[in-house]
């Protein structure tokens, strides 16, 4: 019954900014990791940014210095602040959480529905 809902996508001009949000609800015992992926037409899905339970972050080289991943543990929410957007950032963005729904079961990966980000030149 875990569900992830994304918001914040849209159309922006190059150099603009967007903030994506992804909130999880349902039976959640603990969240091991949160991440953002993106998939552009004709390309494989790639990891954009991730944050693990201890706070360590990881970014794709293409977004370092421009994107920032953050979280609000009280709200079970992860954010992706995207600055200095480029047309190459155009893609569908998906959030993904590693969630242990209850004691005694393995952590499973859950995905948001995806949100379109389009950056015009």
mmCIF file of N, CA and C in Angstrom:
data_model
loop_
_atom_site.group_PDB
_atom_site.id
_atom_site.type_symbol
_atom_site.label_atom_id
_atom_site.label_comp_id
_atom_site.label_asym_id
_atom_site.label_seq_id
_atom_site.Cartn_x
_atom_site.Cartn_y
_atom_site.Cartn_z
ATOM 1 N N UNK A 1 0.795 -1.202 0.000
ATOM 2 C CA UNK A 1 0.000 0.000 0.000
ATOM 3 C C UNK A 1 0.839 1.268 0.000
ATOM 4 N N UNK A 2 2.137 1.132 -0.212
ATOM 5 C CA UNK A 2 3.001 2.297 -0.328
ATOM 6 C C UNK A 2 2.761 2.955 -1.678
ATOM 7 N N UNK A 3 2.680 4.267 -1.677
ATOM 8 C CA UNK A 3 2.451 5.019 -2.895
ATOM 9 C C UNK A 3 3.325 6.261 -2.911
ATOM 10 N N UNK A 4 3.932 6.551 -4.065
ATOM 11 C CA UNK A 4 4.756 7.730 -4.252
ATOM 12 C C UNK A 4 4.075 8.649 -5.256
ATOM 13 N N UNK A 5 3.953 9.917 -4.902
ATOM 14 C CA UNK A 5 3.306 10.898 -5.762
ATOM 15 C C UNK A 5 4.275 12.032 -6.040
ATOM 16 N N UNK A 6 4.517 12.298 -7.325
ATOM 17 C CA UNK A 6 5.441 13.331 -7.748
ATOM 18 C C UNK A 6 4.703 14.592 -8.174
ATOM 19 N N UNK A 7 5.406 15.706 -8.082
ATOM 20 C CA UNK A 7 4.880 16.974 -8.566
ATOM 21 C C UNK A 7 6.041 17.911 -8.870
ATOM 22 N N UNK A 8 5.761 18.974 -9.606
ATOM 23 C CA UNK A 8 6.747 20.017 -9.825
ATOM 24 C C UNK A 8 7.299 20.136 -11.229
ATOM 25 N N UNK A 9 6.973 19.208 -12.103
ATOM 26 C CA UNK A 9 7.467 19.290 -13.462
ATOM 27 C C UNK A 9 6.795 20.408 -14.237
ATOM 28 N N UNK A 10 7.341 20.694 -15.414
ATOM 29 C CA UNK A 10 6.768 21.742 -16.235
ATOM 30 C C UNK A 10 7.683 22.140 -17.361
ATOM 31 N N UNK A 11 7.327 23.235 -18.014
ATOM 32 C CA UNK A 11 8.081 23.787 -19.133
ATOM 33 C C UNK A 11 8.781 25.060 -18.683
ATOM 34 N N UNK A 12 10.093 25.110 -18.876
ATOM 35 C CA UNK A 12 10.875 26.284 -18.499
ATOM 36 C C UNK A 12 11.874 26.603 -19.597
ATOM 37 N N UNK A 13 12.333 27.834 -19.607
ATOM 38 C CA UNK A 13 13.375 28.243 -20.538
ATOM 39 C C UNK A 13 14.746 27.853 -20.000
ATOM 40 N N UNK A 14 15.695 27.695 -20.908
ATOM 41 C CA UNK A 14 17.063 27.402 -20.506
ATOM 42 C C UNK A 14 17.551 28.450 -19.513
ATOM 43 N N UNK A 15 18.218 27.974 -18.463
ATOM 44 C CA UNK A 15 18.691 28.852 -17.413
ATOM 45 C C UNK A 15 17.731 28.986 -16.250
ATOM 46 N N UNK A 16 16.525 28.483 -16.409
ATOM 47 C CA UNK A 16 15.527 28.565 -15.364
ATOM 48 C C UNK A 16 15.681 27.472 -14.327
ATOM 49 N N UNK A 17 14.729 27.450 -13.388
ATOM 50 C CA UNK A 17 14.783 26.512 -12.276
ATOM 51 C C UNK A 17 13.435 25.843 -12.061
ATOM 52 N N UNK A 18 13.487 24.647 -11.525
ATOM 53 C CA UNK A 18 12.312 23.910 -11.095
ATOM 54 C C UNK A 18 12.662 23.140 -9.833
ATOM 55 N N UNK A 19 11.658 22.869 -9.019
ATOM 56 C CA UNK A 19 11.837 22.007 -7.866
ATOM 57 C C UNK A 19 10.829 20.878 -7.934
ATOM 58 N N UNK A 20 11.325 19.659 -7.994
ATOM 59 C CA UNK A 20 10.485 18.479 -7.995
ATOM 60 C C UNK A 20 10.304 17.969 -6.572
ATOM 61 N N UNK A 21 9.121 17.432 -6.305
ATOM 62 C CA UNK A 21 8.822 16.852 -5.011
ATOM 63 C C UNK A 21 8.271 15.451 -5.195
ATOM 64 N N UNK A 22 8.536 14.597 -4.232
ATOM 65 C CA UNK A 22 8.012 13.241 -4.252
ATOM 66 C C UNK A 22 7.719 12.831 -2.825
ATOM 67 N N UNK A 23 6.459 12.543 -2.541
ATOM 68 C CA UNK A 23 6.028 12.189 -1.199
ATOM 69 C C UNK A 23 5.514 10.763 -1.158
ATOM 70 N N UNK A 24 5.947 10.023 -0.165
ATOM 71 C CA UNK A 24 5.509 8.648 0.026
ATOM 72 C C UNK A 24 4.468 8.573 1.128
ATOM 73 N N UNK A 25 3.497 7.700 0.938
ATOM 74 C CA UNK A 25 2.477 7.470 1.946
ATOM 75 C C UNK A 25 2.197 5.980 2.043
ATOM 76 N N UNK A 26 1.570 5.578 3.135
ATOM 77 C CA UNK A 26 1.247 4.183 3.340
ATOM 78 C C UNK A 26 2.033 3.586 4.488
ATOM 79 N N UNK A 27 2.174 2.274 4.453
ATOM 80 C CA UNK A 27 2.884 1.556 5.498
ATOM 81 C C UNK A 27 4.384 1.692 5.278
ATOM 82 N N UNK A 28 5.028 2.459 6.139
ATOM 83 C CA UNK A 28 6.462 2.719 6.014
ATOM 84 C C UNK A 28 7.110 2.540 7.371
ATOM 85 N N UNK A 29 7.943 1.525 7.472
ATOM 86 C CA UNK A 29 8.724 1.327 8.679
ATOM 87 C C UNK A 29 10.010 2.136 8.632
ATOM 88 N N UNK A 30 10.632 2.160 7.455
ATOM 89 C CA UNK A 30 11.857 2.905 7.289
ATOM 90 C C UNK A 30 12.194 3.076 5.823
ATOM 91 N N UNK A 31 12.877 4.166 5.518
ATOM 92 C CA UNK A 31 13.309 4.449 4.157
ATOM 93 C C UNK A 31 14.832 4.389 4.119
ATOM 94 N N UNK A 32 15.355 3.489 3.308
ATOM 95 C CA UNK A 32 16.795 3.295 3.226
ATOM 96 C C UNK A 32 17.473 4.280 2.285
ATOM 97 N N UNK A 33 16.781 4.639 1.216
ATOM 98 C CA UNK A 33 17.371 5.529 0.230
ATOM 99 C C UNK A 33 16.282 6.185 -0.584
ATOM 100 N N UNK A 34 16.597 7.348 -1.117
ATOM 101 C CA UNK A 34 15.705 8.073 -2.007
ATOM 102 C C UNK A 34 16.518 8.516 -3.218
ATOM 103 N N UNK A 35 15.889 8.529 -4.368
ATOM 104 C CA UNK A 35 16.620 8.933 -5.553
ATOM 105 C C UNK A 35 15.733 9.482 -6.638
ATOM 106 N N UNK A 36 16.386 10.130 -7.585
ATOM 107 C CA UNK A 36 15.727 10.656 -8.767
ATOM 108 C C UNK A 36 16.390 10.083 -10.003
ATOM 109 N N UNK A 37 15.584 9.583 -10.915
ATOM 110 C CA UNK A 37 16.023 9.094 -12.206
ATOM 111 C C UNK A 37 15.358 9.913 -13.293
ATOM 112 N N UNK A 38 15.913 9.859 -14.493
ATOM 113 C CA UNK A 38 15.264 10.499 -15.619
ATOM 114 C C UNK A 38 15.457 9.649 -16.867
ATOM 115 N N UNK A 39 14.522 9.792 -17.784
ATOM 116 C CA UNK A 39 14.589 9.069 -19.042
ATOM 117 C C UNK A 39 14.151 9.985 -20.175
ATOM 118 N N UNK A 40 15.061 10.217 -21.089
ATOM 119 C CA UNK A 40 14.779 11.009 -22.278
ATOM 120 C C UNK A 40 14.421 10.079 -23.425
ATOM 121 N N UNK A 41 13.693 10.576 -24.420
ATOM 122 C CA UNK A 41 13.316 9.738 -25.556
ATOM 123 C C UNK A 41 14.540 9.105 -26.220
ATOM 124 N N UNK A 42 14.475 7.798 -26.436
ATOM 125 C CA UNK A 42 15.550 7.098 -27.099
ATOM 126 C C UNK A 42 16.754 6.790 -26.235
ATOM 127 N N UNK A 43 16.685 7.106 -24.958
ATOM 128 C CA UNK A 43 17.808 6.866 -24.066
ATOM 129 C C UNK A 43 17.382 6.010 -22.876
ATOM 130 N N UNK A 44 18.364 5.377 -22.252
ATOM 131 C CA UNK A 44 18.099 4.580 -21.065
ATOM 132 C C UNK A 44 17.835 5.478 -19.863
ATOM 133 N N UNK A 45 17.098 4.932 -18.910
ATOM 134 C CA UNK A 45 16.876 5.642 -17.670
ATOM 135 C C UNK A 45 18.194 5.753 -16.914
ATOM 136 N N UNK A 46 18.476 6.928 -16.384
ATOM 137 C CA UNK A 46 19.721 7.150 -15.679
ATOM 138 C C UNK A 46 19.474 7.744 -14.303
ATOM 139 N N UNK A 47 20.370 7.425 -13.396
ATOM 140 C CA UNK A 47 20.306 7.991 -12.055
ATOM 141 C C UNK A 47 20.789 9.430 -12.100
ATOM 142 N N UNK A 48 19.986 10.321 -11.558
ATOM 143 C CA UNK A 48 20.332 11.737 -11.503
ATOM 144 C C UNK A 48 20.951 12.090 -10.163
ATOM 145 N N UNK A 49 20.293 11.688 -9.086
ATOM 146 C CA UNK A 49 20.763 11.996 -7.747
ATOM 147 C C UNK A 49 20.168 11.009 -6.768
ATOM 148 N N UNK A 50 20.887 10.759 -5.693
ATOM 149 C CA UNK A 50 20.411 9.845 -4.665
ATOM 150 C C UNK A 50 20.889 10.309 -3.302
ATOM 151 N N UNK A 51 20.119 9.957 -2.291
ATOM 152 C CA UNK A 51 20.494 10.236 -0.916
ATOM 153 C C UNK A 51 20.133 9.018 -0.081
ATOM 154 N N UNK A 52 21.069 8.566 0.740
ATOM 155 C CA UNK A 52 20.835 7.401 1.574
ATOM 156 C C UNK A 52 20.483 7.846 2.984
ATOM 157 N N UNK A 53 20.105 6.880 3.808
ATOM 158 C CA UNK A 53 19.578 7.191 5.135
ATOM 159 C C UNK A 53 20.544 7.991 5.994
ATOM 160 N N UNK A 54 21.842 7.766 5.815
ATOM 161 C CA UNK A 54 22.826 8.492 6.587
ATOM 162 C C UNK A 54 23.088 9.902 6.104
ATOM 163 N N UNK A 55 22.517 10.268 4.962
ATOM 164 C CA UNK A 55 22.668 11.612 4.437
ATOM 165 C C UNK A 55 23.650 11.753 3.296
ATOM 166 N N UNK A 56 24.360 10.702 2.954
ATOM 167 C CA UNK A 56 25.299 10.750 1.842
ATOM 168 C C UNK A 56 24.557 10.940 0.525
ATOM 169 N N UNK A 57 25.074 11.796 -0.328
ATOM 170 C CA UNK A 57 24.454 12.069 -1.617
ATOM 171 C C UNK A 57 25.365 11.671 -2.759
ATOM 172 N N UNK A 58 24.755 11.432 -3.903
ATOM 173 C CA UNK A 58 25.480 11.093 -5.114
ATOM 174 C C UNK A 58 24.772 11.741 -6.290
ATOM 175 N N UNK A 59 25.548 12.294 -7.224
ATOM 176 C CA UNK A 59 24.987 12.974 -8.380
ATOM 177 C C UNK A 59 25.626 12.483 -9.657
ATOM 178 N N UNK A 60 24.838 12.477 -10.721
ATOM 179 C CA UNK A 60 25.404 12.250 -12.036
ATOM 180 C C UNK A 60 26.324 13.411 -12.392
ATOM 181 N N UNK A 61 27.396 13.117 -13.110
ATOM 182 C CA UNK A 61 28.348 14.167 -13.465
ATOM 183 C C UNK A 61 27.684 15.306 -14.229
ATOM 184 N N UNK A 62 26.681 14.988 -15.027
ATOM 185 C CA UNK A 62 26.041 15.986 -15.862
ATOM 186 C C UNK A 62 25.245 17.029 -15.082
ATOM 187 N N UNK A 63 24.929 16.751 -13.818
ATOM 188 C CA UNK A 63 24.111 17.684 -13.041
ATOM 189 C C UNK A 63 24.828 18.245 -11.824
ATOM 190 N N UNK A 64 26.040 17.810 -11.568
ATOM 191 C CA UNK A 64 26.785 18.306 -10.414
ATOM 192 C C UNK A 64 26.961 19.821 -10.491
ATOM 193 N N UNK A 65 26.701 20.469 -9.376
ATOM 194 C CA UNK A 65 26.805 21.918 -9.323
ATOM 195 C C UNK A 65 25.545 22.642 -9.728
ATOM 196 N N UNK A 66 24.583 21.928 -10.305
ATOM 197 C CA UNK A 66 23.336 22.545 -10.748
ATOM 198 C C UNK A 66 22.117 22.005 -10.005
ATOM 199 N N UNK A 67 22.131 20.715 -9.686
ATOM 200 C CA UNK A 67 20.998 20.073 -9.016
ATOM 201 C C UNK A 67 21.363 19.765 -7.568
ATOM 202 N N UNK A 68 20.364 19.801 -6.699
ATOM 203 C CA UNK A 68 20.553 19.457 -5.299
ATOM 204 C C UNK A 68 19.411 18.573 -4.830
ATOM 205 N N UNK A 69 19.750 17.428 -4.261
ATOM 206 C CA UNK A 69 18.741 16.554 -3.692
ATOM 207 C C UNK A 69 18.672 16.805 -2.192
ATOM 208 N N UNK A 70 17.470 16.822 -1.657
ATOM 209 C CA UNK A 70 17.272 17.016 -0.232
ATOM 210 C C UNK A 70 16.046 16.233 0.206
ATOM 211 N N UNK A 71 15.855 16.141 1.504
ATOM 212 C CA UNK A 71 14.733 15.362 2.006
ATOM 213 C C UNK A 71 14.143 15.995 3.251
ATOM 214 N N UNK A 72 12.898 15.659 3.515
ATOM 215 C CA UNK A 72 12.207 16.020 4.736
ATOM 216 C C UNK A 72 11.696 14.710 5.319
ATOM 217 N N UNK A 73 12.425 14.175 6.270
ATOM 218 C CA UNK A 73 12.090 12.866 6.807
ATOM 219 C C UNK A 73 10.719 12.845 7.490
ATOM 220 N N UNK A 74 10.352 13.943 8.122
ATOM 221 C CA UNK A 74 9.062 14.007 8.802
ATOM 222 C C UNK A 74 7.899 13.879 7.830
ATOM 223 N N UNK A 75 8.120 14.294 6.590
ATOM 224 C CA UNK A 75 7.071 14.245 5.576
ATOM 225 C C UNK A 75 7.260 13.104 4.582
ATOM 226 N N UNK A 76 8.289 12.286 4.778
ATOM 227 C CA UNK A 76 8.612 11.213 3.833
ATOM 228 C C UNK A 76 8.676 11.754 2.406
ATOM 229 N N UNK A 77 9.384 12.852 2.259
ATOM 230 C CA UNK A 77 9.429 13.559 0.987
ATOM 231 C C UNK A 77 10.869 13.818 0.566
ATOM 232 N N UNK A 78 11.124 13.668 -0.726
ATOM 233 C CA UNK A 78 12.411 14.003 -1.309
ATOM 234 C C UNK A 78 12.199 15.092 -2.346
ATOM 235 N N UNK A 79 13.174 15.981 -2.457
ATOM 236 C CA UNK A 79 13.106 17.092 -3.393
ATOM 237 C C UNK A 79 14.294 17.058 -4.336
ATOM 238 N N UNK A 80 14.106 17.613 -5.501
ATOM 239 C CA UNK A 80 15.205 17.836 -6.426
ATOM 240 C C UNK A 80 15.130 19.274 -6.905
ATOM 241 N N UNK A 81 16.043 20.101 -6.410
ATOM 242 C CA UNK A 81 16.136 21.477 -6.857
ATOM 243 C C UNK A 81 17.014 21.515 -8.094
ATOM 244 N N UNK A 82 16.472 21.996 -9.196
ATOM 245 C CA UNK A 82 17.166 22.016 -10.468
ATOM 246 C C UNK A 82 17.357 23.464 -10.898
ATOM 247 N N UNK A 83 18.603 23.883 -10.950
ATOM 248 C CA UNK A 83 18.955 25.240 -11.362
ATOM 249 C C UNK A 83 19.750 25.200 -12.657
ATOM 250 N N UNK A 84 19.829 26.349 -13.315
ATOM 251 C CA UNK A 84 20.584 26.469 -14.567
ATOM 252 C C UNK A 84 20.225 25.359 -15.539
ATOM 253 N N UNK A 85 18.945 25.158 -15.727
ATOM 254 C CA UNK A 85 18.476 24.064 -16.565
ATOM 255 C C UNK A 85 18.905 24.235 -18.019
ATOM 256 N N UNK A 86 19.197 23.109 -18.638
ATOM 257 C CA UNK A 86 19.629 23.054 -20.020
ATOM 258 C C UNK A 86 18.651 22.210 -20.828
ATOM 259 N N UNK A 87 18.575 22.425 -22.144
ATOM 260 C CA UNK A 87 17.697 21.581 -22.960
ATOM 261 C C UNK A 87 18.007 20.089 -22.804
ATOM 262 N N UNK A 88 19.255 19.746 -22.546
ATOM 263 C CA UNK A 88 19.643 18.354 -22.362
ATOM 264 C C UNK A 88 19.021 17.726 -21.117
ATOM 265 N N UNK A 89 18.484 18.541 -20.221
ATOM 266 C CA UNK A 89 17.826 18.032 -19.025
ATOM 267 C C UNK A 89 16.393 17.579 -19.296
ATOM 268 N N UNK A 90 15.888 17.839 -20.479
ATOM 269 C CA UNK A 90 14.530 17.456 -20.826
ATOM 270 C C UNK A 90 14.362 15.945 -20.733
ATOM 271 N N UNK A 91 13.386 15.512 -19.946
ATOM 272 C CA UNK A 91 13.158 14.092 -19.722
ATOM 273 C C UNK A 91 11.951 13.931 -18.816
ATOM 274 N N UNK A 92 11.514 12.686 -18.679
ATOM 275 C CA UNK A 92 10.568 12.345 -17.630
ATOM 276 C C UNK A 92 11.375 11.976 -16.395
ATOM 277 N N UNK A 93 11.070 12.604 -15.289
ATOM 278 C CA UNK A 93 11.786 12.372 -14.046
ATOM 279 C C UNK A 93 10.961 11.491 -13.123
ATOM 280 N N UNK A 94 11.605 10.485 -12.559
ATOM 281 C CA UNK A 94 10.957 9.533 -11.672
ATOM 282 C C UNK A 94 11.661 9.524 -10.321
ATOM 283 N N UNK A 95 10.887 9.526 -9.259
ATOM 284 C CA UNK A 95 11.470 9.323 -7.947
ATOM 285 C C UNK A 95 11.407 7.847 -7.593
ATOM 286 N N UNK A 96 12.317 7.420 -6.748
ATOM 287 C CA UNK A 96 12.379 6.034 -6.319
ATOM 288 C C UNK A 96 12.848 5.974 -4.872
ATOM 289 N N UNK A 97 12.115 5.240 -4.061
ATOM 290 C CA UNK A 97 12.473 5.046 -2.666
ATOM 291 C C UNK A 97 12.729 3.574 -2.395
ATOM 292 N N UNK A 98 13.706 3.277 -1.557
ATOM 293 C CA UNK A 98 13.868 1.949 -0.986
ATOM 294 C C UNK A 98 13.195 1.969 0.371
ATOM 295 N N UNK A 99 12.111 1.204 0.502
ATOM 296 C CA UNK A 99 11.258 1.268 1.680
ATOM 297 C C UNK A 99 11.075 -0.108 2.306
ATOM 298 N N UNK A 100 11.248 -0.153 3.618
ATOM 299 C CA UNK A 100 10.866 -1.322 4.381
ATOM 300 C C UNK A 100 9.495 -1.025 4.973
ATOM 301 N N UNK A 101 8.479 -1.713 4.470
ATOM 302 C CA UNK A 101 7.108 -1.408 4.849
ATOM 303 C C UNK A 101 6.786 -1.814 6.288
ATOM 304 N N UNK A 102 7.421 -2.867 6.759
ATOM 305 C CA UNK A 102 7.194 -3.312 8.132
ATOM 306 C C UNK A 102 8.354 -4.190 8.591
ATOM 307 N N UNK A 103 8.401 -4.422 9.871
ATOM 308 C CA UNK A 103 9.436 -5.280 10.430
ATOM 309 C C UNK A 103 9.296 -6.690 9.868
ATOM 310 N N UNK A 104 10.426 -7.279 9.492
ATOM 311 C CA UNK A 104 10.427 -8.662 9.056
ATOM 312 C C UNK A 104 10.394 -8.882 7.565
ATOM 313 N N UNK A 105 10.332 -7.812 6.776
ATOM 314 C CA UNK A 105 10.348 -7.963 5.330
ATOM 315 C C UNK A 105 11.504 -7.160 4.747
ATOM 316 N N UNK A 106 11.893 -7.537 3.536
ATOM 317 C CA UNK A 106 12.979 -6.845 2.856
ATOM 318 C C UNK A 106 12.528 -5.468 2.389
ATOM 319 N N UNK A 107 13.503 -4.596 2.224
ATOM 320 C CA UNK A 107 13.218 -3.301 1.628
ATOM 321 C C UNK A 107 12.953 -3.484 0.140
ATOM 322 N N UNK A 108 11.917 -2.843 -0.347
ATOM 323 C CA UNK A 108 11.548 -2.909 -1.757
ATOM 324 C C UNK A 108 11.646 -1.526 -2.381
ATOM 325 N N UNK A 109 11.845 -1.520 -3.691
ATOM 326 C CA UNK A 109 11.938 -0.271 -4.422
ATOM 327 C C UNK A 109 10.564 0.131 -4.946
ATOM 328 N N UNK A 110 10.183 1.373 -4.684
ATOM 329 C CA UNK A 110 8.924 1.922 -5.147
ATOM 330 C C UNK A 110 9.200 3.113 -6.042
ATOM 331 N N UNK A 111 8.319 3.321 -7.014
ATOM 332 C CA UNK A 111 8.507 4.358 -8.019
ATOM 333 C C UNK A 111 7.334 5.313 -8.073
ATOM 334 N N UNK A 112 7.642 6.574 -8.332
ATOM 335 C CA UNK A 112 6.613 7.550 -8.602
ATOM 336 C C UNK A 112 6.096 7.407 -10.018
ATOM 337 N N UNK A 113 5.071 8.174 -10.334
ATOM 338 C CA UNK A 113 4.419 8.051 -11.635
ATOM 339 C C UNK A 113 5.175 8.754 -12.758
ATOM 340 N N UNK A 114 6.137 9.578 -12.421
ATOM 341 C CA UNK A 114 6.891 10.336 -13.399
ATOM 342 C C UNK A 114 6.315 11.720 -13.609
ATOM 343 N N UNK A 115 7.192 12.680 -13.841
ATOM 344 C CA UNK A 115 6.764 14.039 -14.142
ATOM 345 C C UNK A 115 7.644 14.590 -15.257
ATOM 346 N N UNK A 116 7.016 15.230 -16.231
ATOM 347 C CA UNK A 116 7.730 15.722 -17.403
ATOM 348 C C UNK A 116 8.412 17.050 -17.110
ATOM 349 N N UNK A 117 9.690 17.121 -17.446
ATOM 350 C CA UNK A 117 10.446 18.364 -17.395
ATOM 351 C C UNK A 117 10.899 18.686 -18.807
ATOM 352 N N UNK A 118 10.511 19.836 -19.307
ATOM 353 C CA UNK A 118 10.892 20.258 -20.647
ATOM 354 C C UNK A 118 11.594 21.605 -20.558
ATOM 355 N N UNK A 119 12.784 21.680 -21.126
ATOM 356 C CA UNK A 119 13.584 22.896 -21.099
ATOM 357 C C UNK A 119 13.767 23.379 -22.531
ATOM 358 N N UNK A 120 13.271 24.556 -22.828
ATOM 359 C CA UNK A 120 13.370 25.113 -24.163
ATOM 360 C C UNK A 120 14.658 25.906 -24.321
ATOM 361 N N UNK A 121 15.200 25.911 -25.532
ATOM 362 C CA UNK A 121 16.439 26.609 -25.803
ATOM 363 C C UNK A 121 16.206 28.069 -26.123
#
